[in-house]
Coordinates of C-alpha atoms in Angstrom, one line a residue:
X1 CA -20.5 -131.4 -142.4
X2 CA -21.1 -131.4 -146.0
X3 CA -23.3 -134.1 -147.5
X4 CA -21.6 -136.4 -150.1
X5 CA -23.6 -136.7 -153.3
X6 CA -23.3 -140.5 -153.2
X7 CA -25.1 -140.4 -149.8
X8 CA -28.0 -137.9 -150.8
X9 CA -30.5 -140.9 -150.8
X10 CA -31.8 -142.7 -147.8
X11 CA -29.4 -145.4 -146.5
X12 CA -30.8 -148.7 -147.3
X13 CA -31.8 -150.6 -144.2
X14 CA -29.9 -154.0 -144.1
X15 CA -32.7 -155.9 -142.5
X16 CA -35.6 -155.4 -145.1
X17 CA -36.5 -159.0 -144.9
X18 CA -36.9 -158.8 -141.3
X19 CA -38.9 -155.6 -141.3
X20 CA -41.1 -157.1 -144.1
X21 CA -41.8 -160.2 -141.9
X22 CA -42.7 -158.0 -138.9
X23 CA -44.4 -155.1 -140.6
X24 CA -47.8 -155.3 -138.6
X25 CA -45.8 -155.9 -135.4
X26 CA -43.9 -152.9 -136.1
X27 CA -46.9 -150.6 -136.8
X28 CA -48.4 -151.9 -133.6
X29 CA -45.3 -151.1 -131.6
X30 CA -45.1 -147.6 -133.0
X31 CA -48.6 -146.9 -131.7
X32 CA -47.7 -148.3 -128.3
X33 CA -44.9 -146.4 -128.2
X34 CA -46.8 -143.2 -127.9
X35 CA -47.7 -144.0 -124.5
X36 CA -44.4 -145.4 -123.5
X37 CA -42.3 -142.8 -121.6
X38 CA -45.5 -140.9 -120.0
X39 CA -47.6 -143.8 -119.3
X40 CA -45.3 -146.5 -118.6
X41 CA -45.4 -146.5 -114.9
X42 CA -48.5 -148.4 -114.9
X43 CA -47.2 -151.5 -116.7
X44 CA -46.8 -154.7 -114.8
X45 CA -44.1 -157.3 -115.5
X46 CA -44.8 -160.3 -117.8
X47 CA -45.0 -163.6 -115.6
X48 CA -44.4 -166.1 -118.3
X49 CA -41.4 -166.1 -120.8
X50 CA -41.9 -165.9 -124.2
X51 CA -40.6 -168.6 -126.7
X52 CA -37.1 -168.3 -127.8
X53 CA -36.7 -166.6 -131.2
X54 CA -35.7 -168.6 -134.2
X55 CA -32.2 -168.3 -135.2
X56 CA -31.3 -165.9 -138.3
X57 CA -30.8 -167.2 -141.7
X58 CA -26.9 -167.7 -142.6
X59 CA -27.4 -165.5 -145.5
X60 CA -28.4 -162.6 -143.3
X61 CA -25.3 -163.3 -141.1
X62 CA -23.1 -163.2 -144.0
X63 CA -24.2 -159.6 -144.9
X64 CA -23.8 -158.3 -141.5
X65 CA -20.3 -159.8 -141.4
X66 CA -19.0 -157.7 -144.3
X67 CA -19.7 -154.6 -142.1
X68 CA -18.4 -155.8 -138.8
X69 CA -15.3 -154.4 -137.5
X70 CA -15.4 -151.2 -139.9
X71 CA -14.6 -148.0 -138.1
X72 CA -17.6 -145.9 -137.3
X73 CA -17.6 -142.3 -138.7
X74 CA -18.0 -139.6 -136.1
X75 CA -20.8 -137.6 -134.9
X76 CA -21.4 -133.9 -136.1
X77 CA -18.4 -131.8 -135.6
X78 CA -19.2 -128.4 -137.3
X79 CA -22.9 -127.5 -136.3
X80 CA -24.8 -125.3 -138.5
X81 CA -27.0 -124.2 -135.6
X82 CA -25.9 -120.6 -134.0
X83 CA -25.4 -120.6 -130.4
X84 CA -28.4 -118.7 -128.7
X85 CA -27.7 -115.4 -127.3
X86 CA -30.9 -115.3 -125.3
X87 CA -30.4 -114.0 -121.8
X88 CA -31.2 -116.4 -119.1
X89 CA -34.4 -115.9 -117.1
X90 CA -34.1 -114.8 -113.6
X91 CA -37.7 -116.1 -112.5
X92 CA -40.5 -118.1 -113.6
X93 CA -44.2 -117.6 -114.1
X94 CA -46.6 -119.3 -111.8
X95 CA -48.3 -122.4 -113.2
X96 CA -52.0 -123.3 -112.0
X97 CA -50.8 -126.9 -111.8
X98 CA -48.2 -126.0 -108.9
X99 CA -50.2 -123.4 -107.4
X100 CA -49.0 -123.2 -103.7
X101 CA -45.6 -124.6 -104.5
X102 CA -43.3 -124.1 -101.6
X103 CA -40.3 -123.8 -103.5
X104 CA -38.9 -121.3 -105.9
X105 CA -37.8 -122.1 -109.5
X106 CA -34.2 -121.7 -108.2
X107 CA -34.7 -124.0 -105.3
X108 CA -36.3 -126.4 -107.6
X109 CA -33.7 -126.4 -110.5
X110 CA -30.7 -126.8 -107.9
X111 CA -32.4 -129.4 -106.0
X112 CA -33.1 -131.4 -109.1
X113 CA -29.6 -131.3 -110.4
X114 CA -28.4 -132.3 -106.8
X115 CA -27.9 -135.8 -105.6
X116 CA -30.6 -135.2 -103.0
X117 CA -33.3 -135.5 -105.8
X118 CA -32.2 -138.9 -106.8
X119 CA -35.0 -140.8 -104.7
X120 CA -37.5 -138.5 -106.0
X121 CA -36.6 -139.1 -109.7
X122 CA -35.7 -143.0 -109.8
X123 CA -37.0 -146.1 -108.6
X124 CA -35.3 -147.6 -105.5
X125 CA -34.4 -150.8 -107.4
X126 CA -32.5 -148.7 -110.1
X127 CA -30.3 -146.7 -107.5
X128 CA -29.5 -149.7 -105.3
X129 CA -28.4 -151.8 -108.2
X130 CA -26.4 -148.8 -109.8
X131 CA -24.9 -148.2 -106.4
X132 CA -23.9 -152.0 -105.8
X133 CA -22.5 -152.2 -109.2
X134 CA -20.5 -148.9 -109.4
X135 CA -18.8 -149.9 -106.2
X136 CA -17.2 -152.9 -108.0
X137 CA -14.5 -152.9 -110.6
X138 CA -14.9 -152.2 -114.0
X139 CA -17.1 -149.8 -115.9
X140 CA -20.8 -150.0 -115.3
X141 CA -23.4 -147.8 -117.1
X142 CA -27.0 -147.1 -116.0
X143 CA -29.5 -144.7 -116.8
X144 CA -29.8 -142.9 -113.4
X145 CA -26.1 -142.4 -112.6
X146 CA -24.2 -142.5 -115.7
X147 CA -23.9 -139.1 -117.3
X148 CA -25.8 -139.1 -120.6
X149 CA -22.6 -137.5 -122.1
X150 CA -20.8 -140.9 -121.5
X151 CA -23.1 -143.0 -123.5
X152 CA -22.2 -143.4 -127.1
X153 CA -25.0 -142.5 -130.0
X154 CA -25.8 -146.3 -130.3
X155 CA -26.1 -146.8 -126.7
X156 CA -28.5 -144.0 -126.7
X157 CA -30.5 -145.7 -129.5
X158 CA -30.7 -148.7 -127.4
X159 CA -32.1 -146.6 -124.4
X160 CA -34.6 -145.0 -126.7
X161 CA -35.8 -148.3 -127.7
X162 CA -36.5 -149.3 -124.1
X163 CA -37.6 -146.0 -122.8
X164 CA -40.3 -145.5 -125.7
X165 CA -41.9 -148.8 -124.9
X166 CA -45.0 -149.1 -122.6
X167 CA -42.9 -150.6 -119.8
X168 CA -42.7 -149.6 -116.1
X169 CA -40.2 -146.9 -115.2
X170 CA -38.3 -149.6 -113.1
X171 CA -38.5 -152.3 -115.8
X172 CA -37.2 -149.9 -118.7
X173 CA -34.0 -148.9 -116.7
X174 CA -33.6 -152.7 -115.6
X175 CA -33.5 -153.6 -119.3
X176 CA -31.2 -150.8 -120.0
X177 CA -28.7 -152.0 -117.1
X178 CA -28.8 -155.5 -118.3
X179 CA -28.1 -155.0 -121.9
X180 CA -25.2 -152.5 -121.5
X181 CA -23.3 -154.7 -118.9
X182 CA -21.8 -157.7 -118.0
X183 CA -22.4 -160.5 -119.2
X184 CA -24.1 -159.1 -122.4
X185 CA -22.1 -155.8 -123.0
X186 CA -24.3 -154.9 -126.0
X187 CA -22.7 -151.4 -126.6
X188 CA -22.1 -151.6 -130.3
X189 CA -23.9 -152.8 -133.2
X190 CA -21.1 -155.4 -134.0
X191 CA -21.7 -156.7 -130.4
X192 CA -25.2 -157.5 -131.1
X193 CA -24.8 -158.9 -134.5
X194 CA -22.0 -161.2 -133.5
X195 CA -24.0 -162.5 -130.5
X196 CA -27.2 -162.9 -132.6
X197 CA -30.9 -162.3 -131.8
X198 CA -31.3 -165.3 -129.4
X199 CA -28.7 -163.6 -127.3
X200 CA -30.6 -160.4 -127.1
X201 CA -33.7 -162.4 -126.2
X202 CA -31.7 -163.9 -123.3
X203 CA -30.7 -160.6 -122.0
X204 CA -34.2 -159.3 -122.1
X205 CA -35.2 -162.6 -120.4
X206 CA -32.6 -161.8 -117.6
X207 CA -34.2 -158.5 -117.2
X208 CA -37.7 -159.9 -116.8
X209 CA -39.0 -157.2 -119.1
X210 CA -42.2 -157.5 -121.2
X211 CA -42.3 -158.0 -125.1
X212 CA -39.1 -159.9 -125.2
X213 CA -39.6 -161.7 -128.5
X214 CA -40.6 -158.6 -130.3
X215 CA -38.0 -156.3 -128.7
X216 CA -35.2 -158.7 -129.5
X217 CA -36.2 -158.6 -133.1
X218 CA -36.3 -154.9 -133.3
X219 CA -33.0 -154.4 -131.5
X220 CA -31.2 -157.0 -133.6
X221 CA -32.6 -155.3 -136.8
X222 CA -31.4 -152.0 -135.5
X223 CA -28.0 -153.5 -134.8
X224 CA -27.9 -154.7 -138.4
X225 CA -28.8 -151.5 -139.8
X226 CA -26.2 -149.6 -137.7
X227 CA -23.4 -152.0 -138.3
X228 CA -23.2 -150.4 -141.7
X229 CA -21.1 -147.1 -140.6
X230 CA -23.0 -145.2 -143.4
X231 CA -26.3 -145.5 -141.3
X232 CA -24.9 -143.7 -138.3
X233 CA -22.9 -141.2 -140.6
X234 CA -26.1 -140.5 -142.3
X235 CA -27.9 -139.8 -138.9
X236 CA -25.0 -137.2 -138.0
X237 CA -25.5 -135.6 -141.4
X238 CA -29.3 -135.3 -140.7
X239 CA -28.5 -133.5 -137.4
X240 CA -26.2 -131.1 -139.1
X241 CA -28.7 -130.4 -142.0
X242 CA -31.9 -130.4 -140.2
X243 CA -31.3 -130.4 -136.5
X244 CA -33.6 -132.4 -134.1
X245 CA -36.3 -132.8 -137.0
X246 CA -34.1 -134.3 -139.0
X247 CA -32.6 -136.7 -136.5
X248 CA -36.2 -137.9 -135.3
X249 CA -37.2 -138.6 -138.9
X250 CA -34.2 -140.6 -139.7
X251 CA -34.5 -142.7 -136.5
X252 CA -38.2 -143.5 -137.5
X253 CA -37.0 -144.6 -140.9
X254 CA -34.0 -146.6 -139.7
X255 CA -34.7 -148.2 -136.4
X256 CA -37.2 -151.1 -136.5
X257 CA -40.0 -150.6 -134.0
X258 CA -39.3 -147.0 -133.1
X259 CA -41.5 -143.9 -134.3
X260 CA -41.5 -140.2 -133.4
X261 CA -41.3 -140.8 -129.6
X262 CA -38.4 -143.0 -129.8
X263 CA -36.6 -140.3 -131.9
X264 CA -37.3 -137.5 -129.4
X265 CA -35.9 -139.5 -126.7
X266 CA -32.6 -140.1 -128.7
X267 CA -32.4 -136.4 -129.7
X268 CA -32.8 -135.2 -126.0
X269 CA -30.2 -137.6 -124.6
X270 CA -27.7 -137.5 -127.4
X271 CA -27.3 -133.6 -127.6
X272 CA -24.9 -133.7 -124.7
X273 CA -22.6 -136.3 -126.4
X274 CA -19.5 -134.6 -127.6
X275 CA -19.8 -133.3 -131.2
X276 CA -23.6 -133.5 -131.4
X277 CA -24.5 -130.5 -129.3
X278 CA -23.6 -128.1 -132.1
X279 CA -26.3 -129.7 -134.1
X280 CA -29.1 -130.2 -131.6
X281 CA -28.5 -128.1 -128.2
X282 CA -30.8 -126.8 -126.9
X283 CA -33.4 -129.4 -127.8
X284 CA -36.3 -130.5 -125.2
X285 CA -39.3 -132.7 -126.3
X286 CA -42.7 -131.8 -125.4
X287 CA -43.1 -134.5 -122.8
X288 CA -39.8 -133.5 -120.9
X289 CA -41.0 -129.8 -120.9
X290 CA -44.3 -130.7 -119.6
X291 CA -42.6 -132.5 -116.9
X292 CA -40.3 -129.4 -116.0
X293 CA -43.6 -127.3 -115.8
X294 CA -45.3 -129.8 -113.6
X295 CA -42.6 -129.7 -111.1
X296 CA -42.9 -125.9 -110.9
X297 CA -40.4 -124.6 -113.5
X298 CA -42.7 -122.9 -115.9
X299 CA -40.6 -122.5 -119.1
X300 CA -41.8 -121.9 -122.5
X301 CA -39.3 -123.8 -124.6
X302 CA -36.0 -125.4 -124.8
X303 CA -34.3 -122.1 -124.9
X304 CA -36.0 -120.8 -122.0
X305 CA -35.0 -123.9 -120.1
X306 CA -31.4 -123.2 -121.2
X307 CA -31.6 -119.7 -119.7
X308 CA -33.0 -121.1 -116.5
X309 CA -29.9 -123.5 -116.3
X310 CA -27.6 -120.9 -117.1
X311 CA -29.0 -118.2 -114.9
X312 CA -30.2 -120.2 -111.8
X313 CA -27.8 -123.0 -111.1
X314 CA -25.6 -122.2 -108.1
X315 CA -23.1 -125.0 -107.4
X316 CA -22.8 -124.0 -103.8
X317 CA -26.5 -125.5 -103.7
X318 CA -26.1 -128.4 -106.0
X319 CA -22.9 -129.7 -104.6
X320 CA -22.8 -132.9 -106.3
X321 CA -25.2 -134.4 -109.0
X322 CA -24.6 -137.9 -107.8
X323 CA -23.0 -139.0 -111.1
X324 CA -20.3 -141.6 -111.8
X325 CA -18.4 -139.1 -113.6
X326 CA -16.9 -137.0 -110.7
X327 CA -15.8 -133.9 -112.8
X328 CA -19.2 -133.4 -114.6
X329 CA -20.9 -134.4 -111.3
X330 CA -19.2 -131.5 -109.2
X331 CA -19.4 -129.1 -112.2
X332 CA -15.7 -129.1 -112.6
X333 CA -15.5 -128.9 -116.5
X334 CA -14.1 -125.5 -117.4
X335 CA -12.7 -123.7 -120.3
X336 CA -13.3 -125.4 -123.5
X337 CA -15.4 -128.2 -121.8
X338 CA -17.7 -125.6 -120.0
X339 CA -20.3 -126.0 -122.8
X340 CA -20.2 -129.7 -122.5
X341 CA -20.9 -129.2 -118.7
X342 CA -23.9 -127.0 -119.4
X343 CA -25.3 -129.4 -121.9
X344 CA -24.8 -132.3 -119.5
X345 CA -26.7 -130.3 -116.8
X346 CA -29.5 -129.5 -119.4
X347 CA -30.1 -133.0 -120.2
X348 CA -29.7 -134.4 -116.8
X349 CA -32.4 -131.8 -115.5
X350 CA -34.8 -132.8 -118.1
X351 CA -34.3 -136.6 -117.4
X352 CA -34.8 -136.2 -113.8
X353 CA -37.9 -134.0 -114.2
X354 CA -39.6 -136.6 -116.2
X355 CA -38.4 -139.4 -113.9
X356 CA -39.9 -137.5 -111.1
X357 CA -43.4 -137.2 -112.6
X358 CA -43.3 -140.8 -113.7
X359 CA -42.7 -141.8 -110.3
X360 CA -45.5 -139.7 -109.0
X361 CA -43.3 -137.6 -106.7
X362 CA -43.6 -134.2 -107.9
X363 CA -45.2 -132.7 -104.7
X364 CA -42.7 -134.6 -102.6
X365 CA -39.8 -133.2 -104.6
X366 CA -41.3 -129.5 -104.3
X367 CA -41.4 -129.9 -100.5
X368 CA -38.0 -131.3 -100.2
X369 CA -36.6 -128.7 -102.5
X370 CA -37.9 -126.0 -100.2
X371 CA -36.6 -127.5 -97.1
X372 CA -33.3 -128.1 -98.4
X373 CA -32.6 -124.6 -99.4
X374 CA -34.9 -122.8 -96.7

């Protein structure tokens, strides 16, 4: 995707006044973000509700209305990154952290992608809520059972916001479920801008999450920025021009309250969304790769993990990933959609490995994998 001359400069943030008012809070949030996804399982729920946020000025609302309803430009369509020709690895080195591991890398990877791994990778509350909601009518999105390929880029930004914060694993997922589904349905920037910051606060209050006031302000500011289609288009251009590095930098510069960790989470998840894989895949951040290694699959980097996915996955062992999207869940995407299938497997495996470590169930998963395929 060629860069337009008129868009060569960094897109102007629509919520400058908001960002200026909360500059100190923003910097503090980015520091806290560094401990978000790895150390968030020690956080407790906040017992008392925070005061409701003040209503936004009418002038700011008028600026946002000018962008509402505009058609969003598409994600990257012509990636500049060549597909890896690296041969898949057939084995894995032994890690000192997993000495005595009863399962082989092949057993671990196939078990991780199977529905049998879900209780080891996600909180029971998340799985129960997702199962109950998915059995009803209508669409329902959740972190654990919805394929990341079915989220929109903006929904992935919302997920990154909540996953990067120092919240408990269960609390982050509950917040995602609450914001993206009934009665709030905050799936687009326009939905959030139209609802207002107070309504975002109410959604976070319903999720009983922490830091509600601050997070509502940041998410509303992000929606204001991305209600302008040019901001998402610029993010897509950064993906094409500079890959994950450009995406992470752009997210840091255009999303209030997010830093490098949030950008890494976004890049990790969005790479399996249609059109983005050409520019980003395979990408794995350091925390996700550390989780894969800690489980017992000692890969060097993202391309090494891609090789493991392509070389070790056996669908007679996986059977079903347990996702809502049945074709992806059963590995049935073929032909032109085969690459999307592998990309989804890649991201799901990373997310589950990280979730397993956050849940503190690495040893249990290794034992279960060995028993399942013995």
